[in-house]
XYZ file of C-alpha atoms in Angstrom:
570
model
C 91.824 -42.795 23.070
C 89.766 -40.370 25.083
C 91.630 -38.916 28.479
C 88.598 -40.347 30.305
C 89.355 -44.120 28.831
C 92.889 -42.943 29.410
C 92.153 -42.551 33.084
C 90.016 -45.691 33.734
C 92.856 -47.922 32.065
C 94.960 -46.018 34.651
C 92.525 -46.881 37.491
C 92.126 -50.675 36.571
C 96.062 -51.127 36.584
C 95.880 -49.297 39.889
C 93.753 -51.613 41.440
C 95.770 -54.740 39.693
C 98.781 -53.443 40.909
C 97.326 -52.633 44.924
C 94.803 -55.093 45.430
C 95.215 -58.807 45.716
C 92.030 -59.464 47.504
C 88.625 -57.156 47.396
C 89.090 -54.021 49.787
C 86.483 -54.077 52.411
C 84.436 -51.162 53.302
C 85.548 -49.396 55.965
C 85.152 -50.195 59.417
C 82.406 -47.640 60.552
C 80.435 -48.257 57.530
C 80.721 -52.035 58.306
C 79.589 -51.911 61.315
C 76.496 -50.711 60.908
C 75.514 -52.361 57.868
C 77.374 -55.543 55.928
C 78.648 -54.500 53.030
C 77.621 -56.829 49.730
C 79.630 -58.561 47.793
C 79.348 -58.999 44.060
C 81.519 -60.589 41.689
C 80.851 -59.925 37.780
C 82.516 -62.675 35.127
C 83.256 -60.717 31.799
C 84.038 -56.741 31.273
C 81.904 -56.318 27.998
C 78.570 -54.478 27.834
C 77.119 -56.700 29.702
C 79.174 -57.029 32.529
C 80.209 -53.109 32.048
C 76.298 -52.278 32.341
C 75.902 -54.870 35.659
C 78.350 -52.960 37.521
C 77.768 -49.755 36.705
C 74.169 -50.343 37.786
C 75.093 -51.656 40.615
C 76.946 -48.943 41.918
C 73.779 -46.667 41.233
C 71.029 -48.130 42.409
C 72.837 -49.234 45.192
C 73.800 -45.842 46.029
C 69.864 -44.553 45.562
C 69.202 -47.441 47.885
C 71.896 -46.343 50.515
C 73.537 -50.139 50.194
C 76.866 -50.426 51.093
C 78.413 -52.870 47.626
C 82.020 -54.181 46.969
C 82.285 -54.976 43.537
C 84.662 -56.960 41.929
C 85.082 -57.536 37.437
C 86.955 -60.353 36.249
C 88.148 -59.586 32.581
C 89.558 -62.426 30.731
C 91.333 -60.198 28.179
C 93.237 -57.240 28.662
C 91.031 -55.284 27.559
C 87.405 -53.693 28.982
C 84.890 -53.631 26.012
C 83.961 -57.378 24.533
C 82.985 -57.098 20.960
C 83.906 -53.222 21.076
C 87.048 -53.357 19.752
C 89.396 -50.388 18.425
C 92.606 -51.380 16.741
C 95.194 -48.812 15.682
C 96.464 -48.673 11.964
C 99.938 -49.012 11.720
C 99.856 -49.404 15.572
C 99.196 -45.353 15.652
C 97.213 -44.495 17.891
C 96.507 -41.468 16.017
C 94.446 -44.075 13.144
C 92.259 -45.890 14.754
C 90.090 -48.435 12.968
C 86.370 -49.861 14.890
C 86.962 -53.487 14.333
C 83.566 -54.796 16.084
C 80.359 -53.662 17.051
C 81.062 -50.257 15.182
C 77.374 -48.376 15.955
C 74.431 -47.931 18.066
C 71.276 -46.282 17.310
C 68.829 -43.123 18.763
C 66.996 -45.607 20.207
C 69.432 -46.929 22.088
C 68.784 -45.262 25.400
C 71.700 -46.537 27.705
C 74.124 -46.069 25.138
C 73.404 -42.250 24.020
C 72.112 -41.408 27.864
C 75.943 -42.679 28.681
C 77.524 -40.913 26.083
C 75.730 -37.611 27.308
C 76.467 -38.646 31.015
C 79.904 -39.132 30.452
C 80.824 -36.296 27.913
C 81.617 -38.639 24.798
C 81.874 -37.091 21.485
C 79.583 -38.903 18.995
C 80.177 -38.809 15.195
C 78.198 -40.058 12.148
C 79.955 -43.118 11.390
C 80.857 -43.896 7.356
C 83.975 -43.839 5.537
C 86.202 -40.728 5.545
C 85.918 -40.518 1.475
C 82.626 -40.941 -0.620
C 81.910 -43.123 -3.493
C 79.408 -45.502 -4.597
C 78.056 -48.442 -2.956
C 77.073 -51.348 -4.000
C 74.651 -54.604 -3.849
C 76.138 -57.654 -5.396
C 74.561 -61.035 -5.748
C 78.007 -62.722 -6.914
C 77.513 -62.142 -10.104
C 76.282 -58.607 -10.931
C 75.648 -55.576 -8.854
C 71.410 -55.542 -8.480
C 71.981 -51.907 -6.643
C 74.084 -48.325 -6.813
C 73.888 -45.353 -5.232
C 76.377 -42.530 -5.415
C 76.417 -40.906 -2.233
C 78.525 -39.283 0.193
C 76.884 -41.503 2.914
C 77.157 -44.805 1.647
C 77.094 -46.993 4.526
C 74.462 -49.686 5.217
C 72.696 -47.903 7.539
C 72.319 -44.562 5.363
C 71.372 -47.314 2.009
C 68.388 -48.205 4.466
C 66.979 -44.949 5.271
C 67.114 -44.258 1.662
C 65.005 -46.870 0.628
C 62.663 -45.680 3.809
C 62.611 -42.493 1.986
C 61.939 -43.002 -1.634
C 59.859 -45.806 -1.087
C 61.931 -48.848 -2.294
C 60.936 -50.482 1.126
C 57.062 -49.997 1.230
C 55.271 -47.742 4.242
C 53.795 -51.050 6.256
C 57.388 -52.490 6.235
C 58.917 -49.513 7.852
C 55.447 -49.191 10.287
C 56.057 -52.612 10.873
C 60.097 -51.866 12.184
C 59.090 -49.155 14.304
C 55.890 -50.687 15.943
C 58.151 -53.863 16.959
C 61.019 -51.583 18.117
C 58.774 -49.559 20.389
C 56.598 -52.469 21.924
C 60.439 -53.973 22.726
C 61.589 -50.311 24.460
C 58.195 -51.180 27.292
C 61.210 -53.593 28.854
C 63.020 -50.420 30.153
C 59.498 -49.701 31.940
C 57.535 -50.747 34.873
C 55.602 -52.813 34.996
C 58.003 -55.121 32.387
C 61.083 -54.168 33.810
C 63.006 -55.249 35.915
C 62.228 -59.238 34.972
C 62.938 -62.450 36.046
C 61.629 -64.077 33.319
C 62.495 -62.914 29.681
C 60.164 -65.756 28.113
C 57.051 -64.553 30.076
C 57.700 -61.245 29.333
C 58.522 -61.976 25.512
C 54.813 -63.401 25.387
C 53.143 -60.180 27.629
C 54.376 -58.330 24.794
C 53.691 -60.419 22.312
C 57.027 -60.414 20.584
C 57.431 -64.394 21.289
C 55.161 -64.068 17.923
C 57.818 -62.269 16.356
C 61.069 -64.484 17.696
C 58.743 -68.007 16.720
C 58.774 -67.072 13.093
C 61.694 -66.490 10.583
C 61.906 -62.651 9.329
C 60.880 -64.458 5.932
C 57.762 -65.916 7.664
C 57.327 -62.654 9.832
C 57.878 -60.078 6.656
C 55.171 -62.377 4.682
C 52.415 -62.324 7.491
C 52.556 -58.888 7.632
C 52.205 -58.359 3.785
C 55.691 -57.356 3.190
C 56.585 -59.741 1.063
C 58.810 -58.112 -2.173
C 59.271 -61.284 -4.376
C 58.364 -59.327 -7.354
C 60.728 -55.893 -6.216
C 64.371 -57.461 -6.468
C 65.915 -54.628 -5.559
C 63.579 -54.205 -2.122
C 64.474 -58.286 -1.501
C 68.083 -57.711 -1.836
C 67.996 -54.336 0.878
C 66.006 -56.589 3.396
C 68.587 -59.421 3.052
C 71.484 -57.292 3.216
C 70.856 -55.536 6.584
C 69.939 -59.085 8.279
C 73.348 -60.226 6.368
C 75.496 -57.183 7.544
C 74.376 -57.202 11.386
C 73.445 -61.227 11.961
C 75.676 -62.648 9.149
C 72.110 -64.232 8.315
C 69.819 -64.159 5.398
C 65.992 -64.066 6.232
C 65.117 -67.793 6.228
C 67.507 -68.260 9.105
C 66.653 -65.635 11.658
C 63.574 -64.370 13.661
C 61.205 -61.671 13.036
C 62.411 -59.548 15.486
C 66.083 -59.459 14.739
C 65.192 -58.794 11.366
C 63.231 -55.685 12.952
C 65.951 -54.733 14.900
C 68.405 -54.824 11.649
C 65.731 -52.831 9.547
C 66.109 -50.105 12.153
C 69.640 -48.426 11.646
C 68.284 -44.455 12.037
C 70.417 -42.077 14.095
C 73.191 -44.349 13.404
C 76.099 -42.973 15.542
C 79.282 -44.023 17.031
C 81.638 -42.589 20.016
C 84.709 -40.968 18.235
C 87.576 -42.706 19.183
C 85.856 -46.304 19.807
C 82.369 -47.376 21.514
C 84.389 -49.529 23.935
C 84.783 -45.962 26.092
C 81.258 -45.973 26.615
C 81.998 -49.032 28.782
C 85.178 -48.463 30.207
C 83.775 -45.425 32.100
C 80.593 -47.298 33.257
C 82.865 -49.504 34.846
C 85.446 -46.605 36.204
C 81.914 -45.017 37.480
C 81.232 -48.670 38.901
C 84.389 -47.858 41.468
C 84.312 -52.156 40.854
C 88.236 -53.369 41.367
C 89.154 -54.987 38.138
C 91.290 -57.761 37.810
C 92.168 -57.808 33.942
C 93.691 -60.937 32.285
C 92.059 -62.905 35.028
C 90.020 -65.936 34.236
C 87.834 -67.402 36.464
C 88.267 -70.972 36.371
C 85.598 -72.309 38.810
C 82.424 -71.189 40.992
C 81.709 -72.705 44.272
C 78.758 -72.405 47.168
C 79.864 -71.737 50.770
C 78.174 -72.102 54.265
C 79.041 -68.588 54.433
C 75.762 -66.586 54.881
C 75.293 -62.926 55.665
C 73.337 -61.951 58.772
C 69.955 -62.290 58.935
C 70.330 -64.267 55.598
C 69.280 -68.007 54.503
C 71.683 -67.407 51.085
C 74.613 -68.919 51.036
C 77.725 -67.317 49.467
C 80.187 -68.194 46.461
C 83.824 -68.424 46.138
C 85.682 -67.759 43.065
C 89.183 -68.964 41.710
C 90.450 -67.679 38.596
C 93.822 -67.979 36.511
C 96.249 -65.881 34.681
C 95.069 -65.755 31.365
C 98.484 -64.530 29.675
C 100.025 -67.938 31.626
C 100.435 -70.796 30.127
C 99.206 -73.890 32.734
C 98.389 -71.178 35.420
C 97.350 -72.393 38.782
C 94.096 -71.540 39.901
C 94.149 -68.964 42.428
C 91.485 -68.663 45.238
C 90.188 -64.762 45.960
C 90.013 -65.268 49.664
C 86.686 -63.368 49.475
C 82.765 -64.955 49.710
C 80.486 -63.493 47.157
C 76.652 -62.621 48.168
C 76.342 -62.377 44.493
C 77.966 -63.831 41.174
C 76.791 -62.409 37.920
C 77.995 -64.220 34.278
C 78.389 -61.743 32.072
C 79.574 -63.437 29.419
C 78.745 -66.859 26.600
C 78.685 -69.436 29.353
C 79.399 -71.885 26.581
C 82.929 -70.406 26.030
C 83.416 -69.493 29.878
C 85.183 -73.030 30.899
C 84.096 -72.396 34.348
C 84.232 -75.664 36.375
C 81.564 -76.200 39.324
C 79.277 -78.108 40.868
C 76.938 -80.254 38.907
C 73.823 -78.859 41.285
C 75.426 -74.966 41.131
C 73.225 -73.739 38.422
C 69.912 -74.983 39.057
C 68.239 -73.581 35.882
C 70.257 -75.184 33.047
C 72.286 -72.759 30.360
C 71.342 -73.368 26.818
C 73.806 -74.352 24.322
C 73.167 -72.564 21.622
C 75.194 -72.308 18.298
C 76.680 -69.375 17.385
C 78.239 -67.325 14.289
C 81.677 -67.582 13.266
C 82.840 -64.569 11.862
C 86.360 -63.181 10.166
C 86.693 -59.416 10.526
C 89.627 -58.562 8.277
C 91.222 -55.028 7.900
C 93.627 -54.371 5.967
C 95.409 -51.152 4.313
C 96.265 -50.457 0.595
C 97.026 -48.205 -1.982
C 94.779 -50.048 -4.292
C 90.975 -50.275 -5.159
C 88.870 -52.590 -5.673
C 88.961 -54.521 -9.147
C 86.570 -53.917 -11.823
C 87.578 -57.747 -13.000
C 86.536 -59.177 -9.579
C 82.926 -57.616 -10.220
C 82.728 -58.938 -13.729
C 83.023 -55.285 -15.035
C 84.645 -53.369 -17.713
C 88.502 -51.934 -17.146
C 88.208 -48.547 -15.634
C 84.830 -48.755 -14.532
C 84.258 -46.891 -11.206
C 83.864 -50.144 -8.504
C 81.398 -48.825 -5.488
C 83.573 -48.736 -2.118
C 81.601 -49.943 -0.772
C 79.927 -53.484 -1.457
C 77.191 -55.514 0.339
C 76.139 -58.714 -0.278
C 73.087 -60.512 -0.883
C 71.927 -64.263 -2.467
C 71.921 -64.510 -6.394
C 68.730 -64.986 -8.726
C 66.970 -68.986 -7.842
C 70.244 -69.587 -5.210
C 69.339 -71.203 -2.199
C 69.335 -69.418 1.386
C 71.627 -71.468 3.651
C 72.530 -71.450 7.543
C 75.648 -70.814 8.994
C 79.142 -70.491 7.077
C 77.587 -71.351 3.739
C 75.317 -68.719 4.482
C 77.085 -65.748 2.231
C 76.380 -68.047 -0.733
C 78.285 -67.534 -3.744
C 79.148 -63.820 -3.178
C 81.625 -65.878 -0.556
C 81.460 -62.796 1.873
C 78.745 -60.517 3.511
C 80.471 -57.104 3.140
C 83.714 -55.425 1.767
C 84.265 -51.601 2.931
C 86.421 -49.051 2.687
C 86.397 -47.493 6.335
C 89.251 -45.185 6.652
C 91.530 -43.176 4.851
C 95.188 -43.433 6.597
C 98.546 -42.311 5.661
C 101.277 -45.021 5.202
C 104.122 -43.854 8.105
C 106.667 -45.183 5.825
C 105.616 -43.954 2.152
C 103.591 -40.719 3.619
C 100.745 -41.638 0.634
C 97.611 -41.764 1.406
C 96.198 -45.189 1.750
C 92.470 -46.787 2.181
C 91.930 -49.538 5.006
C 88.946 -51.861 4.020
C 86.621 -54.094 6.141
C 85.516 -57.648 5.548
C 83.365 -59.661 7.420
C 83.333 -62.815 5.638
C 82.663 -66.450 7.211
C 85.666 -68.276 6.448
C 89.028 -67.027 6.894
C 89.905 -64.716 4.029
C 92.864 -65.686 1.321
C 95.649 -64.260 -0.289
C 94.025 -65.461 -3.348
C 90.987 -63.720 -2.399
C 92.668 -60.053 -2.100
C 94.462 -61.007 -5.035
C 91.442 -61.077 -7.323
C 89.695 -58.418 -4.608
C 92.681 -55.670 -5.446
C 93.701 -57.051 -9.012
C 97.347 -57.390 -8.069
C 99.629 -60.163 -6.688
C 99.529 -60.204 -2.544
C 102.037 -62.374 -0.962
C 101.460 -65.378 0.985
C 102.095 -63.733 4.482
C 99.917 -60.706 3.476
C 102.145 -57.850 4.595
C 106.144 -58.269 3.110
C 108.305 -58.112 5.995
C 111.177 -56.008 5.352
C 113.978 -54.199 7.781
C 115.361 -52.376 5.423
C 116.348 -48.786 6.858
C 117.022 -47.486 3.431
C 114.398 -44.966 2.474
C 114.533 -45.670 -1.061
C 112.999 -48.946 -0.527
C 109.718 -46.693 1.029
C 109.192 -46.397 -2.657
C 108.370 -49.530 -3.465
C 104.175 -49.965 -3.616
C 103.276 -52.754 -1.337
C 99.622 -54.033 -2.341
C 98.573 -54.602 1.842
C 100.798 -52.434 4.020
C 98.897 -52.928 7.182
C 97.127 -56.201 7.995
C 94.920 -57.408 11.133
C 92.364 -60.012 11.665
C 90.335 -61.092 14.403
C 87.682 -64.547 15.010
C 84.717 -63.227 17.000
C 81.467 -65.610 18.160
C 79.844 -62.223 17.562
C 75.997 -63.003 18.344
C 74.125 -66.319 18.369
C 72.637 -67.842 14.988
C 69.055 -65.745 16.041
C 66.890 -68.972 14.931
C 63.518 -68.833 15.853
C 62.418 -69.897 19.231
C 59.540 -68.992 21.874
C 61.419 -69.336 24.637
C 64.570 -68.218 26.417
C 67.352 -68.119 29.305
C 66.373 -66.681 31.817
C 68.477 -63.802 34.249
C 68.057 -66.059 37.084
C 70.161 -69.244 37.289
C 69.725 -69.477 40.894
C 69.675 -67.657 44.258
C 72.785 -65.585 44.125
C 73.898 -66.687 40.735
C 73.306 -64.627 37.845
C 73.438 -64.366 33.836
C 72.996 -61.936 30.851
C 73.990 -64.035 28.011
C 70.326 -65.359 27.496
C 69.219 -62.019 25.826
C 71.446 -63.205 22.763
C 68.957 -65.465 21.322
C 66.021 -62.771 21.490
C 68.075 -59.467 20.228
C 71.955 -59.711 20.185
C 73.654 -55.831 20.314
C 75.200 -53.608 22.716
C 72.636 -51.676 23.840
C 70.624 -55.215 24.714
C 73.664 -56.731 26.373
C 73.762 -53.351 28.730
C 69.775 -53.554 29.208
C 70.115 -57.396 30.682
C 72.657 -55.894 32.924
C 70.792 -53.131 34.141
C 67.939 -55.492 34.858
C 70.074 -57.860 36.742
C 71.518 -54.894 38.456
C 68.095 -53.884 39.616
C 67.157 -57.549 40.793
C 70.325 -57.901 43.460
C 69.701 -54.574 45.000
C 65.487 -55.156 45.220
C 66.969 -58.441 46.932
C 69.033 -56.451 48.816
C 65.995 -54.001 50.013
C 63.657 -57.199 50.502
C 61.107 -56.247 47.791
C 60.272 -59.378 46.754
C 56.614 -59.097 46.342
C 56.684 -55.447 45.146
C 58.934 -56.386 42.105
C 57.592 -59.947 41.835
C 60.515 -61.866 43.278
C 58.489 -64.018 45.947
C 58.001 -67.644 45.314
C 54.232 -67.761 44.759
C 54.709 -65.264 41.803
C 57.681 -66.654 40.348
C 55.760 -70.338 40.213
C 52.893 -68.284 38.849
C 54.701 -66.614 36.030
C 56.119 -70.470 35.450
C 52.605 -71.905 35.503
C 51.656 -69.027 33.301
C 54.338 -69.442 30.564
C 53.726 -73.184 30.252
C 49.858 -72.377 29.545
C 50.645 -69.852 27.016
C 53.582 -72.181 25.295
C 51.297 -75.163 25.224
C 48.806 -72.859 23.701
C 51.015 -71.557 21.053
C 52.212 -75.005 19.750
C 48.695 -76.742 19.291
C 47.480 -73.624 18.091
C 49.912 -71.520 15.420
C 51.316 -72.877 11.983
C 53.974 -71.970 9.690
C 53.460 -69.619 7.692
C 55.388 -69.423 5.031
C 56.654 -66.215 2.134
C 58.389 -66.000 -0.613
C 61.111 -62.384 -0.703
């Protein structure tokens, strides 16, 4: 842990510990200007990115803002998640959302703003990796940077993924970066502006579809099929008949892969310790309801919140005594459980499915099994193994989407040292869609694991350190990472009504960290123009807002009587 994440963690307890309602400004400050309000459901990027926003503009602005982050877990970060091996904090293991990309300007501009190291991410050890179908391995290389990422830029580079295919990447991925810009950004709309930039093209297709239109279809190149598949199957869980274009883009465009050393989830825990936001951790917020309340001068009304002790079981809800100008859902309103009014949100939420995913670590002396790979005894096994679909089998949604390779990665992430044997041991990474077996690592390692995965022992006697377990260290998490990214021309937008707010929408067009913190930068920027009164400079006024509506519909109805499948072969 860095002594900056150190120092937040120490900040948020601070304010658990000394604050049972929202402080108020203080009274000369008050006086001459009401201070806002702003409540923010969910401490991930999203919610991280809001608030830290927030604080900025609103500061540029001169705008005197009380924010206040209600974190479920107890833990700021979402999907960024560092676990310790061996619960050393002196081994620690990414567990989600492990790196971001150059392109990624809020991420690198906040590592640079806040002084976090960034390494190249990969394995501490080198060895080959791997493409296997279930059956065979299609691919090898025998590199010292193995990782998906680095596999991709190689086939940029010797030319196993053609010139328009990478043109194609990097043409999508800048006309996407215009959102950070003006005129696109900030937006209320994220359909309207998906069709300005004509990437509603791109989301209304499947990467199949999209790859095929653009003459980038590889059914003849098995080796080029199998790299496409495998970076929509590593990022989306997904093969390319069951996503969009531009996620498919997005996971075709891994270069300047880095990572913050120690964990990504620092990035965000100093946005929001930059935020100054009072953060109630382990807090749930169980219900969202309008006031009379209004501010002066003001026609809005005002929200109240209560929220529950998440580490309780049967918790009472608790009111926060405070009125909100400003609620912002940062997180899968679908999983939220927040009760309220049925006229509260007056543009509906989307249900929309999402992926199941097992992450499984684990630690062991052992490698991987030749036998497991259908190979020959002693034959060197690649460390590193993707996935893809067999020869003739059958792309499917969902969990039966890993096909008969019954997984969509196995890694070797980190080398550790076993606190009890002092031998060096590997920890592996699977991301798999069902819940993975003893049986499994059995065949996976080629030796017997028990039932409860790690042998519990309390046995103080050294000599027993002797004895070779096959899984000395074992941890497993469920994560809803990212929607299923289906096709689809249209999407949620930021605004769910006056006052109310929501990122999650952004999902369903790109689903990563840096996206999550771009939504909350842009609904950061829409409460403080509201604040300054700019409707019609930024488009907020009612005449625009029906006109972009008016707009969209045209454009939709235009798009369905006039575009057809079009369908590709990989």
């Amino acid at each position: 842990m860095s002594i900056r994440g150190f120092l937040h963690i120490c900040a948020a307890l601070c304010t658990l510990l000394h604050s049972d309602t929202v402080n108020a400004a203080p009274a000369d400050s008050a006086s001459k200007k009401p201070v806002k309000q702003v409540a923010i459901i969910g401490a991930g990027a999203a919610g991280s990115s809001t608030a830290y926003h927030i604080r900025k503009y609103a500061n540029e602005e001169g705008i005197a803002v009380n924010i206040t982050l209600f974190e479920k877990t107890s833990r700021i970060g979402g999907r960024t998640l560092t676990v310790n091996a061996y619960d050393d904090v002196a081994q620690p293991v990414e567990l989600g959302a492990s790196i971001f990309v150059d392109v990624n300007h809020i991420l690198c501009n906040a590592t640079r703003d806040f002084n976090l190291p960034v390494i190249s991410p990969g394995a501490d050890e080198a060895g080959l990796l791997g493409i296997w179908d279930g059956d065979k391995f299609v691919y090898q290389q025998d590199s010292e940077s193995w990782e998906w990422w680095s596999l991709a830029k190689l086939f940029w580079k010797y030319g196993t993924a053609p010139y328009y295919t990478r043109k194609l990447v990097h043409e999508t991925v800048a006309t996407f970066l215009k959102l950070y810009q003006e005129p696109y950004f900030p937006f209320r709309s994220l359909t309207t502006r998906a069709y300005e930039l004509g990437l509603a093209k791109i989301t209304g297709v499947t990467g199949q579809q999209f790859l095929a239109q653009n003459k980038a279809s590889c059914s003849i190149y098995p080796t080029r099929a199998a790299s496409l598949t495998l970076c929509t199957r590593v990022n989306y869980a997904s093969n390319l008949a069951y996503i969009h274009g531009l996620s498919t883009m997005v996971s075709m465009a891994p270069e300047g892969a880095m990572a913050v050393a120690g964990g990504n989830w620092q990035i965000f825990s100093n946005m929001v310790l930059e935020s100054g936001a009072h953060v109630y951790l382990n807090s749930s917020v169980a219900s969202i309801k309008r006031t009379d309340g209004k501010s002066p001068g003001s026609t809005a009304s005002k929200y109240m919140i209560q929220t529950t002790d998440a580490a309780a079981v049967d918790a009472e809800p608790v009111g926060q005594g405070v009125e909100f100008d400003d609620v912002v859902i940062a997180t899968p309103y679908q999983f939220s459980n927040i009760a309220h009014e049925d006229d509260l949100i007056q543009h509906p939420i989307d249900k929309i499915p999402y992926a199941t995913l097992h992450v499984t670590l684990f630690a062991s002396p052992f490698r991987f099994s030749p036998a497991f790979f259908n190979q020959e005894p002693a034959t060197e096994v690649p460390i590193s193994v993707l996935t893809t679909l067999g020869e003739g089998e059958e792309p499917r949604p969902g969990s039966e989407g890993a096909g008969k390779a019954g997984f969509f990665s196995a890694t070797l992430v980190k080398v550790v040292m076993n606190p009890k044997t002092q031998r060096k041991e590997w920890v592996y990474k699977i991301f798999s869609p069902e819940a993975v077996t003893p049986e499994f690592l059995s065949s996976l390692l080629g030796v017997q694991i028990p039932d409860a995965f790690v042998r519990a022992t309390d046995v103080e006697d050294e000599e027993e350190y002797d004895v070779v377990e096959p899984i000395s260290w074992y941890h497993a998490v469920v994560f809803h990472p990212y929607p299923q990214e289906l096709p689809r021309v249209t999407f949620q937008d930021p605004i769910l009504r006056e006052g109310l707010y929501y990122t999650s929408g952004i999902e369903s067009f790109i689903s990563t960290m840096e996206t999550s913190a771009l939504m909350g930068m842009n609904v950061a920027r829409l409460i403080v123009d509201d604040y300054l009164g700019q409707a019609g400079a930024r488009e907020k006024d009612k005449a625009s807002i029906y006109a972009d509506q008016e707009r969209e519909q045209k454009v939709l109805q235009g798009h369905q009587s006039g575009a057809t499948a079009v369908g590709g072969e990989l």
